[in-house]
Structure formats: structure tokens, C-alpha cells
Amino acid sequence: MAQDIERQFQEKVCRKIYLKTEGIHRFRVFTPFSFEDGDNLGIILRRENSHWILTDEGHTFMHLSYDMDEHDLQRGTRARIISNVVSMYGVEERAGELVLKIEDDNFGDALYSFVQALLKITDVSYLSRERVRSTFMEDLRHFLGRCWRPDAR
């Protein structure tokens, strides 16, 4: 069973994906995808009742909280971005845990969607105040440099 799932993951997403058994009906999914700082995405495949799910077990939001207040993820633009991503990819958010139910044994398609969702959610880190401030200042300098020339008086 695990080899069939792993093969589906590799065919749909990437050959560098593999599974490591961590218990009965529980596997860690290793992918080449990572957060901006190089940490790997935390992805678990496990059986839940009569179906399989992919979950990050809260790892994505925990990782984001290293650089920003977790309350900032629950309001404003960040919350809207996260809500849109969750809706777009059919992911469920359970008190910080991101979960995707695998339909009709489409393991590869589910992993592809789940990885995309996790990566898009981590994009909210680009909205940190310091990053926005430095980008704004670069853009302002560039704009002023194009529009204002001291010799044009």
C-alpha cells in the first residue's frame, strides 16, 4: 500500500518524494519543498476513520509564528489570504492544523494541492512590516530617482 501511494506522489508531484512509516496508517511525507529559510514542509499522511488525510499537524502556522505574531495571522489581509487559499485548495483549518481529505484514492493530486496550499499560506510572511517597509523604501527611491533630477530646475 505505502509503495503504491509513494509511486502516485512521485508521478504527480516529484520523483524526490518518499514516505517514512511512523506507526500504523501513519507516514511522514518527505518532499523537496521547503519554507524560505530552508526548513522542510511538515507533511503527514495518516488514516482518519475510513479515509486518508494529509496534515501539517500545525507545523505551517507554528513556523510562521517564528517571525510574526500568531494573532496577525488571524486578522486583516493575512487572514483573508489564508482563508482564500484554504478555500481554493479544499483544505480544512482545524485550530491551526491544516488538513486535506484525500478523495477517491487520488493521493498524488491531493499532495500536489496540499503542497501548493502550504506554500501559498507561507507567502503571508512577505507581508511582515519590515519586509514591506524595505520594499517600499526601495520603490520610493527608484521612483524619485526617475522623476526628480536636480539639474531639471
JSON list of N, CA and C in Angstrom, two decimals, residues 36-103:
[
{"chain": "A", "resi": 36, "resn": "GLU", "atom": "N", "xyz": [10.99, 29.37, 3.24]},
{"chain": "A", "resi": 36, "resn": "GLU", "atom": "CA", "xyz": [12.02, 30.29, 2.75]},
{"chain": "A", "resi": 36, "resn": "GLU", "atom": "C", "xyz": [13.36, 30.11, 3.45]},
{"chain": "A", "resi": 37, "resn": "ASP", "atom": "N", "xyz": [13.33, 29.73, 4.73]},
{"chain": "A", "resi": 37, "resn": "ASP", "atom": "CA", "xyz": [14.57, 29.58, 5.49]},
{"chain": "A", "resi": 37, "resn": "ASP", "atom": "C", "xyz": [15.24, 28.21, 5.31]},
{"chain": "A", "resi": 38, "resn": "GLY", "atom": "N", "xyz": [14.64, 27.36, 4.47]},
{"chain": "A", "resi": 38, "resn": "GLY", "atom": "CA", "xyz": [15.22, 26.05, 4.21]},
{"chain": "A", "resi": 38, "resn": "GLY", "atom": "C", "xyz": [14.62, 24.90, 5.00]},
{"chain": "A", "resi": 39, "resn": "ASP", "atom": "N", "xyz": [13.82, 25.20, 6.03]},
{"chain": "A", "resi": 39, "resn": "ASP", "atom": "CA", "xyz": [13.15, 24.14, 6.77]},
{"chain": "A", "resi": 39, "resn": "ASP", "atom": "C", "xyz": [12.16, 23.43, 5.85]},
{"chain": "A", "resi": 40, "resn": "ASN", "atom": "N", "xyz": [12.07, 22.12, 5.99]},
{"chain": "A", "resi": 40, "resn": "ASN", "atom": "CA", "xyz": [11.14, 21.35, 5.17]},
{"chain": "A", "resi": 40, "resn": "ASN", "atom": "C", "xyz": [9.70, 21.57, 5.61]},
{"chain": "A", "resi": 41, "resn": "LEU", "atom": "N", "xyz": [8.79, 21.46, 4.64]},
{"chain": "A", "resi": 41, "resn": "LEU", "atom": "CA", "xyz": [7.38, 21.46, 4.98]},
{"chain": "A", "resi": 41, "resn": "LEU", "atom": "C", "xyz": [7.10, 20.22, 5.83]},
{"chain": "A", "resi": 42, "resn": "GLY", "atom": "N", "xyz": [6.25, 20.37, 6.82]},
{"chain": "A", "resi": 42, "resn": "GLY", "atom": "CA", "xyz": [5.87, 19.22, 7.65]},
{"chain": "A", "resi": 42, "resn": "GLY", "atom": "C", "xyz": [4.59, 18.62, 7.10]},
{"chain": "A", "resi": 43, "resn": "ILE", "atom": "N", "xyz": [4.69, 17.42, 6.52]},
{"chain": "A", "resi": 43, "resn": "ILE", "atom": "CA", "xyz": [3.51, 16.79, 5.93]},
{"chain": "A", "resi": 43, "resn": "ILE", "atom": "C", "xyz": [3.41, 15.35, 6.44]},
{"chain": "A", "resi": 44, "resn": "ILE", "atom": "N", "xyz": [2.24, 15.03, 6.94]},
{"chain": "A", "resi": 44, "resn": "ILE", "atom": "CA", "xyz": [1.94, 13.69, 7.44]},
{"chain": "A", "resi": 44, "resn": "ILE", "atom": "C", "xyz": [0.76, 13.13, 6.64]},
{"chain": "A", "resi": 45, "resn": "LEU", "atom": "N", "xyz": [0.87, 11.88, 6.25]},
{"chain": "A", "resi": 45, "resn": "LEU", "atom": "CA", "xyz": [-0.24, 11.13, 5.65]},
{"chain": "A", "resi": 45, "resn": "LEU", "atom": "C", "xyz": [-0.71, 10.16, 6.71]},
{"chain": "A", "resi": 46, "resn": "ARG", "atom": "N", "xyz": [-1.98, 10.22, 7.05]},
{"chain": "A", "resi": 46, "resn": "ARG", "atom": "CA", "xyz": [-2.48, 9.29, 8.05]},
{"chain": "A", "resi": 46, "resn": "ARG", "atom": "C", "xyz": [-3.93, 8.90, 7.77]},
{"chain": "A", "resi": 47, "resn": "ARG", "atom": "N", "xyz": [-4.28, 7.78, 8.31]},
{"chain": "A", "resi": 47, "resn": "ARG", "atom": "CA", "xyz": [-5.64, 7.28, 8.20]},
{"chain": "A", "resi": 47, "resn": "ARG", "atom": "C", "xyz": [-6.46, 7.94, 9.30]},
{"chain": "A", "resi": 48, "resn": "GLU", "atom": "N", "xyz": [-7.62, 8.46, 8.93]},
{"chain": "A", "resi": 48, "resn": "GLU", "atom": "CA", "xyz": [-8.53, 9.07, 9.90]},
{"chain": "A", "resi": 48, "resn": "GLU", "atom": "C", "xyz": [-9.91, 8.47, 9.64]},
{"chain": "A", "resi": 49, "resn": "ASN", "atom": "N", "xyz": [-10.36, 7.67, 10.57]},
{"chain": "A", "resi": 49, "resn": "ASN", "atom": "CA", "xyz": [-11.61, 6.92, 10.40]},
{"chain": "A", "resi": 49, "resn": "ASN", "atom": "C", "xyz": [-11.52, 6.06, 9.15]},
{"chain": "A", "resi": 50, "resn": "SER", "atom": "N", "xyz": [-12.35, 6.29, 8.16]},
{"chain": "A", "resi": 50, "resn": "SER", "atom": "CA", "xyz": [-12.35, 5.41, 6.98]},
{"chain": "A", "resi": 50, "resn": "SER", "atom": "C", "xyz": [-11.64, 6.03, 5.77]},
{"chain": "A", "resi": 51, "resn": "HIS", "atom": "N", "xyz": [-10.93, 7.12, 5.96]},
{"chain": "A", "resi": 51, "resn": "HIS", "atom": "CA", "xyz": [-10.27, 7.77, 4.81]},
{"chain": "A", "resi": 51, "resn": "HIS", "atom": "C", "xyz": [-8.87, 8.25, 5.19]},
{"chain": "A", "resi": 52, "resn": "TRP", "atom": "N", "xyz": [-8.11, 8.60, 4.17]},
{"chain": "A", "resi": 52, "resn": "TRP", "atom": "CA", "xyz": [-6.76, 9.13, 4.34]},
{"chain": "A", "resi": 52, "resn": "TRP", "atom": "C", "xyz": [-6.80, 10.65, 4.32]},
{"chain": "A", "resi": 53, "resn": "ILE", "atom": "N", "xyz": [-5.91, 11.25, 5.09]},
{"chain": "A", "resi": 53, "resn": "ILE", "atom": "CA", "xyz": [-5.76, 12.71, 5.07]},
{"chain": "A", "resi": 53, "resn": "ILE", "atom": "C", "xyz": [-4.29, 13.07, 4.98]},
{"chain": "A", "resi": 54, "resn": "LEU", "atom": "N", "xyz": [-4.03, 14.26, 4.49]},
{"chain": "A", "resi": 54, "resn": "LEU", "atom": "CA", "xyz": [-2.73, 14.90, 4.60]},
{"chain": "A", "resi": 54, "resn": "LEU", "atom": "C", "xyz": [-2.88, 15.99, 5.64]},
{"chain": "A", "resi": 55, "resn": "THR", "atom": "N", "xyz": [-1.91, 16.14, 6.51]},
{"chain": "A", "resi": 55, "resn": "THR", "atom": "CA", "xyz": [-1.96, 17.17, 7.54]},
{"chain": "A", "resi": 55, "resn": "THR", "atom": "C", "xyz": [-0.56, 17.73, 7.78]},
{"chain": "A", "resi": 56, "resn": "ASP", "atom": "N", "xyz": [-0.54, 18.97, 8.19]},
{"chain": "A", "resi": 56, "resn": "ASP", "atom": "CA", "xyz": [0.75, 19.57, 8.59]},
{"chain": "A", "resi": 56, "resn": "ASP", "atom": "C", "xyz": [0.91, 19.52, 10.11]},
{"chain": "A", "resi": 57, "resn": "GLU", "atom": "N", "xyz": [-0.11, 19.03, 10.81]},
{"chain": "A", "resi": 57, "resn": "GLU", "atom": "CA", "xyz": [-0.13, 18.93, 12.27]},
{"chain": "A", "resi": 57, "resn": "GLU", "atom": "C", "xyz": [0.27, 20.26, 12.94]},
{"chain": "A", "resi": 58, "resn": "GLY", "atom": "N", "xyz": [-0.11, 21.36, 12.31]},
{"chain": "A", "resi": 58, "resn": "GLY", "atom": "CA", "xyz": [0.13, 22.68, 12.89]},
{"chain": "A", "resi": 58, "resn": "GLY", "atom": "C", "xyz": [1.49, 23.27, 12.57]},
{"chain": "A", "resi": 59, "resn": "HIS", "atom": "N", "xyz": [2.31, 22.56, 11.82]},
{"chain": "A", "resi": 59, "resn": "HIS", "atom": "CA", "xyz": [3.68, 22.99, 11.56]},
{"chain": "A", "resi": 59, "resn": "HIS", "atom": "C", "xyz": [3.77, 24.30, 10.78]},
{"chain": "A", "resi": 60, "resn": "THR", "atom": "N", "xyz": [2.88, 24.50, 9.81]},
{"chain": "A", "resi": 60, "resn": "THR", "atom": "CA", "xyz": [2.96, 25.70, 8.96]},
{"chain": "A", "resi": 60, "resn": "THR", "atom": "C", "xyz": [2.74, 26.97, 9.77]},
{"chain": "A", "resi": 61, "resn": "PHE", "atom": "N", "xyz": [1.67, 27.00, 10.56]},
{"chain": "A", "resi": 61, "resn": "PHE", "atom": "CA", "xyz": [1.40, 28.19, 11.37]},
{"chain": "A", "resi": 61, "resn": "PHE", "atom": "C", "xyz": [2.45, 28.36, 12.46]},
{"chain": "A", "resi": 62, "resn": "MET", "atom": "N", "xyz": [2.94, 27.25, 13.02]},
{"chain": "A", "resi": 62, "resn": "MET", "atom": "CA", "xyz": [3.99, 27.35, 14.02]},
{"chain": "A", "resi": 62, "resn": "MET", "atom": "C", "xyz": [5.23, 28.00, 13.39]},
{"chain": "A", "resi": 63, "resn": "HIS", "atom": "N", "xyz": [5.57, 27.57, 12.19]},
{"chain": "A", "resi": 63, "resn": "HIS", "atom": "CA", "xyz": [6.74, 28.12, 11.51]},
{"chain": "A", "resi": 63, "resn": "HIS", "atom": "C", "xyz": [6.55, 29.61, 11.22]},
{"chain": "A", "resi": 64, "resn": "LEU", "atom": "N", "xyz": [5.37, 30.00, 10.78]},
{"chain": "A", "resi": 64, "resn": "LEU", "atom": "CA", "xyz": [5.10, 31.42, 10.52]},
{"chain": "A", "resi": 64, "resn": "LEU", "atom": "C", "xyz": [5.19, 32.24, 11.81]},
{"chain": "A", "resi": 65, "resn": "SER", "atom": "N", "xyz": [4.81, 31.64, 12.94]},
{"chain": "A", "resi": 65, "resn": "SER", "atom": "CA", "xyz": [4.82, 32.38, 14.20]},
{"chain": "A", "resi": 65, "resn": "SER", "atom": "C", "xyz": [6.23, 32.68, 14.70]},
{"chain": "A", "resi": 66, "resn": "TYR", "atom": "N", "xyz": [7.25, 32.06, 14.11]},
{"chain": "A", "resi": 66, "resn": "TYR", "atom": "CA", "xyz": [8.63, 32.40, 14.48]},
{"chain": "A", "resi": 66, "resn": "TYR", "atom": "C", "xyz": [8.95, 33.84, 14.13]},
{"chain": "A", "resi": 67, "resn": "ASP", "atom": "N", "xyz": [8.35, 34.35, 13.04]},
{"chain": "A", "resi": 67, "resn": "ASP", "atom": "CA", "xyz": [8.69, 35.68, 12.55]},
{"chain": "A", "resi": 67, "resn": "ASP", "atom": "C", "xyz": [7.57, 36.70, 12.71]},
{"chain": "A", "resi": 68, "resn": "MET", "atom": "N", "xyz": [6.40, 36.26, 13.13]},
{"chain": "A", "resi": 68, "resn": "MET", "atom": "CA", "xyz": [5.29, 37.20, 13.29]},
{"chain": "A", "resi": 68, "resn": "MET", "atom": "C", "xyz": [4.37, 36.73, 14.40]},
{"chain": "A", "resi": 69, "resn": "ASP", "atom": "N", "xyz": [3.63, 37.66, 14.95]},
{"chain": "A", "resi": 69, "resn": "ASP", "atom": "CA", "xyz": [2.67, 37.35, 15.99]},
{"chain": "A", "resi": 69, "resn": "ASP", "atom": "C", "xyz": [1.56, 36.49, 15.40]},
{"chain": "A", "resi": 70, "resn": "GLU", "atom": "N", "xyz": [1.26, 35.37, 16.06]},
{"chain": "A", "resi": 70, "resn": "GLU", "atom": "CA", "xyz": [0.23, 34.48, 15.51]},
{"chain": "A", "resi": 70, "resn": "GLU", "atom": "C", "xyz": [-1.13, 35.15, 15.41]},
{"chain": "A", "resi": 71, "resn": "HIS", "atom": "N", "xyz": [-1.39, 36.16, 16.22]},
{"chain": "A", "resi": 71, "resn": "HIS", "atom": "CA", "xyz": [-2.67, 36.89, 16.13]},
{"chain": "A", "resi": 71, "resn": "HIS", "atom": "C", "xyz": [-2.76, 37.67, 14.82]},
{"chain": "A", "resi": 72, "resn": "ASP", "atom": "N", "xyz": [-1.61, 38.08, 14.27]},
{"chain": "A", "resi": 72, "resn": "ASP", "atom": "CA", "xyz": [-1.60, 38.78, 12.98]},
{"chain": "A", "resi": 72, "resn": "ASP", "atom": "C", "xyz": [-2.07, 37.87, 11.84]},
{"chain": "A", "resi": 73, "resn": "LEU", "atom": "N", "xyz": [-1.96, 36.56, 12.04]},
{"chain": "A", "resi": 73, "resn": "LEU", "atom": "CA", "xyz": [-2.41, 35.60, 11.03]},
{"chain": "A", "resi": 73, "resn": "LEU", "atom": "C", "xyz": [-3.92, 35.43, 11.04]},
{"chain": "A", "resi": 74, "resn": "GLN", "atom": "N", "xyz": [-4.56, 35.91, 12.10]},
{"chain": "A", "resi": 74, "resn": "GLN", "atom": "CA", "xyz": [-5.99, 35.69, 12.28]},
{"chain": "A", "resi": 74, "resn": "GLN", "atom": "C", "xyz": [-6.84, 36.91, 11.98]},
{"chain": "A", "resi": 75, "resn": "ARG", "atom": "N", "xyz": [-6.21, 37.97, 11.46]},
{"chain": "A", "resi": 75, "resn": "ARG", "atom": "CA", "xyz": [-6.99, 39.17, 11.17]},
{"chain": "A", "resi": 75, "resn": "ARG", "atom": "C", "xyz": [-6.40, 39.90, 9.96]},
{"chain": "A", "resi": 76, "resn": "GLY", "atom": "N", "xyz": [-7.22, 40.73, 9.36]},
{"chain": "A", "resi": 76, "resn": "GLY", "atom": "CA", "xyz": [-6.76, 41.58, 8.27]},
{"chain": "A", "resi": 76, "resn": "GLY", "atom": "C", "xyz": [-6.41, 40.83, 7.00]},
{"chain": "A", "resi": 77, "resn": "THR", "atom": "N", "xyz": [-5.47, 41.41, 6.26]},
{"chain": "A", "resi": 77, "resn": "THR", "atom": "CA", "xyz": [-5.08, 40.88, 4.96]},
{"chain": "A", "resi": 77, "resn": "THR", "atom": "C", "xyz": [-4.53, 39.47, 5.05]},
{"chain": "A", "resi": 78, "resn": "ARG", "atom": "N", "xyz": [-3.71, 39.19, 6.05]},
{"chain": "A", "resi": 78, "resn": "ARG", "atom": "CA", "xyz": [-3.15, 37.85, 6.19]},
{"chain": "A", "resi": 78, "resn": "ARG", "atom": "C", "xyz": [-4.26, 36.81, 6.36]},
{"chain": "A", "resi": 79, "resn": "ALA", "atom": "N", "xyz": [-5.23, 37.11, 7.20]},
{"chain": "A", "resi": 79, "resn": "ALA", "atom": "CA", "xyz": [-6.34, 36.17, 7.43]},
{"chain": "A", "resi": 79, "resn": "ALA", "atom": "C", "xyz": [-7.13, 35.96, 6.15]},
{"chain": "A", "resi": 80, "resn": "ARG", "atom": "N", "xyz": [-7.33, 37.01, 5.37]},
{"chain": "A", "resi": 80, "resn": "ARG", "atom": "CA", "xyz": [-8.06, 36.88, 4.10]},
{"chain": "A", "resi": 80, "resn": "ARG", "atom": "C", "xyz": [-7.28, 36.01, 3.10]},
{"chain": "A", "resi": 81, "resn": "ILE", "atom": "N", "xyz": [-5.98, 36.22, 3.03]},
{"chain": "A", "resi": 81, "resn": "ILE", "atom": "CA", "xyz": [-5.16, 35.41, 2.13]},
{"chain": "A", "resi": 81, "resn": "ILE", "atom": "C", "xyz": [-5.24, 33.94, 2.54]},
{"chain": "A", "resi": 82, "resn": "ILE", "atom": "N", "xyz": [-5.07, 33.67, 3.81]},
{"chain": "A", "resi": 82, "resn": "ILE", "atom": "CA", "xyz": [-5.13, 32.29, 4.30]},
{"chain": "A", "resi": 82, "resn": "ILE", "atom": "C", "xyz": [-6.50, 31.68, 4.03]},
{"chain": "A", "resi": 83, "resn": "SER", "atom": "N", "xyz": [-7.55, 32.43, 4.30]},
{"chain": "A", "resi": 83, "resn": "SER", "atom": "CA", "xyz": [-8.91, 31.94, 4.06]},
{"chain": "A", "resi": 83, "resn": "SER", "atom": "C", "xyz": [-9.13, 31.62, 2.58]},
{"chain": "A", "resi": 84, "resn": "ASN", "atom": "N", "xyz": [-8.64, 32.47, 1.70]},
{"chain": "A", "resi": 84, "resn": "ASN", "atom": "CA", "xyz": [-8.77, 32.24, 0.25]},
{"chain": "A", "resi": 84, "resn": "ASN", "atom": "C", "xyz": [-8.02, 30.99, -0.18]},
{"chain": "A", "resi": 85, "resn": "VAL", "atom": "N", "xyz": [-6.82, 30.80, 0.35]},
{"chain": "A", "resi": 85, "resn": "VAL", "atom": "CA", "xyz": [-6.02, 29.63, -0.01]},
{"chain": "A", "resi": 85, "resn": "VAL", "atom": "C", "xyz": [-6.71, 28.35, 0.49]},
{"chain": "A", "resi": 86, "resn": "VAL", "atom": "N", "xyz": [-7.15, 28.37, 1.73]},
{"chain": "A", "resi": 86, "resn": "VAL", "atom": "CA", "xyz": [-7.84, 27.21, 2.30]},
{"chain": "A", "resi": 86, "resn": "VAL", "atom": "C", "xyz": [-9.05, 26.84, 1.45]},
{"chain": "A", "resi": 87, "resn": "SER", "atom": "N", "xyz": [-9.81, 27.83, 1.06]},
{"chain": "A", "resi": 87, "resn": "SER", "atom": "CA", "xyz": [-10.99, 27.60, 0.23]},
{"chain": "A", "resi": 87, "resn": "SER", "atom": "C", "xyz": [-10.61, 27.10, -1.17]},
{"chain": "A", "resi": 88, "resn": "MET", "atom": "N", "xyz": [-9.61, 27.73, -1.78]},
{"chain": "A", "resi": 88, "resn": "MET", "atom": "CA", "xyz": [-9.21, 27.39, -3.14]},
{"chain": "A", "resi": 88, "resn": "MET", "atom": "C", "xyz": [-8.74, 25.94, -3.27]},
{"chain": "A", "resi": 89, "resn": "TYR", "atom": "N", "xyz": [-8.02, 25.46, -2.28]},
{"chain": "A", "resi": 89, "resn": "TYR", "atom": "CA", "xyz": [-7.43, 24.12, -2.36]},
{"chain": "A", "resi": 89, "resn": "TYR", "atom": "C", "xyz": [-8.20, 23.07, -1.58]},
{"chain": "A", "resi": 90, "resn": "GLY", "atom": "N", "xyz": [-9.33, 23.43, -0.99]},
{"chain": "A", "resi": 90, "resn": "GLY", "atom": "CA", "xyz": [-10.15, 22.46, -0.28]},
{"chain": "A", "resi": 90, "resn": "GLY", "atom": "C", "xyz": [-9.53, 21.98, 1.02]},
{"chain": "A", "resi": 91, "resn": "VAL", "atom": "N", "xyz": [-8.66, 22.80, 1.58]},
{"chain": "A", "resi": 91, "resn": "VAL", "atom": "CA", "xyz": [-8.00, 22.45, 2.84]},
{"chain": "A", "resi": 91, "resn": "VAL", "atom": "C", "xyz": [-8.89, 22.90, 4.00]},
{"chain": "A", "resi": 92, "resn": "GLU", "atom": "N", "xyz": [-8.87, 22.13, 5.05]},
{"chain": "A", "resi": 92, "resn": "GLU", "atom": "CA", "xyz": [-9.61, 22.48, 6.26]},
{"chain": "A", "resi": 92, "resn": "GLU", "atom": "C", "xyz": [-8.62, 22.97, 7.31]},
{"chain": "A", "resi": 93, "resn": "GLU", "atom": "N", "xyz": [-8.98, 24.02, 8.02]},
{"chain": "A", "resi": 93, "resn": "GLU", "atom": "CA", "xyz": [-8.13, 24.53, 9.09]},
{"chain": "A", "resi": 93, "resn": "GLU", "atom": "C", "xyz": [-8.79, 24.15, 10.41]},
{"chain": "A", "resi": 94, "resn": "ARG", "atom": "N", "xyz": [-8.10, 23.34, 11.21]},
{"chain": "A", "resi": 94, "resn": "ARG", "atom": "CA", "xyz": [-8.61, 22.86, 12.49]},
{"chain": "A", "resi": 94, "resn": "ARG", "atom": "C", "xyz": [-7.72, 23.39, 13.62]},
{"chain": "A", "resi": 95, "resn": "ALA", "atom": "N", "xyz": [-8.08, 24.54, 14.13]},
{"chain": "A", "resi": 95, "resn": "ALA", "atom": "CA", "xyz": [-7.33, 25.15, 15.24]},
{"chain": "A", "resi": 95, "resn": "ALA", "atom": "C", "xyz": [-5.82, 25.17, 14.97]},
{"chain": "A", "resi": 96, "resn": "GLY", "atom": "N", "xyz": [-5.46, 25.63, 13.78]},
{"chain": "A", "resi": 96, "resn": "GLY", "atom": "CA", "xyz": [-4.05, 25.77, 13.43]},
{"chain": "A", "resi": 96, "resn": "GLY", "atom": "C", "xyz": [-3.48, 24.61, 12.64]},
{"chain": "A", "resi": 97, "resn": "GLU", "atom": "N", "xyz": [-4.19, 23.50, 12.59]},
{"chain": "A", "resi": 97, "resn": "GLU", "atom": "CA", "xyz": [-3.74, 22.35, 11.81]},
{"chain": "A", "resi": 97, "resn": "GLU", "atom": "C", "xyz": [-4.40, 22.41, 10.44]},
{"chain": "A", "resi": 98, "resn": "LEU", "atom": "N", "xyz": [-3.62, 22.27, 9.39]},
{"chain": "A", "resi": 98, "resn": "LEU", "atom": "CA", "xyz": [-4.15, 22.26, 8.02]},
{"chain": "A", "resi": 98, "resn": "LEU", "atom": "C", "xyz": [-4.32, 20.81, 7.58]},
{"chain": "A", "resi": 99, "resn": "VAL", "atom": "N", "xyz": [-5.52, 20.49, 7.08]},
{"chain": "A", "resi": 99, "resn": "VAL", "atom": "CA", "xyz": [-5.87, 19.10, 6.76]},
{"chain": "A", "resi": 99, "resn": "VAL", "atom": "C", "xyz": [-6.54, 19.05, 5.39]},
{"chain": "A", "resi": 100, "resn": "LEU", "atom": "N", "xyz": [-6.16, 18.05, 4.60]},
{"chain": "A", "resi": 100, "resn": "LEU", "atom": "CA", "xyz": [-6.82, 17.81, 3.32]},
{"chain": "A", "resi": 100, "resn": "LEU", "atom": "C", "xyz": [-7.23, 16.34, 3.25]},
{"chain": "A", "resi": 101, "resn": "LYS", "atom": "N", "xyz": [-8.52, 16.11, 3.11]},
{"chain": "A", "resi": 101, "resn": "LYS", "atom": "CA", "xyz": [-9.05, 14.76, 2.96]},
{"chain": "A", "resi": 101, "resn": "LYS", "atom": "C", "xyz": [-8.75, 14.29, 1.54]},
{"chain": "A", "resi": 102, "resn": "ILE", "atom": "N", "xyz": [-8.26, 13.07, 1.41]},
{"chain": "A", "resi": 102, "resn": "ILE", "atom": "CA", "xyz": [-7.93, 12.51, 0.10]},
{"chain": "A", "resi": 102, "resn": "ILE", "atom": "C", "xyz": [-9.17, 11.81, -0.44]},
{"chain": "A", "resi": 103, "resn": "GLU", "atom": "N", "xyz": [-9.63, 12.30, -1.57]},
{"chain": "A", "resi": 103, "resn": "GLU", "atom": "CA", "xyz": [-10.85, 11.76, -2.19]},
{"chain": "A", "resi": 103, "resn": "GLU", "atom": "C", "xyz": [-10.49, 10.70, -3.22]}
]
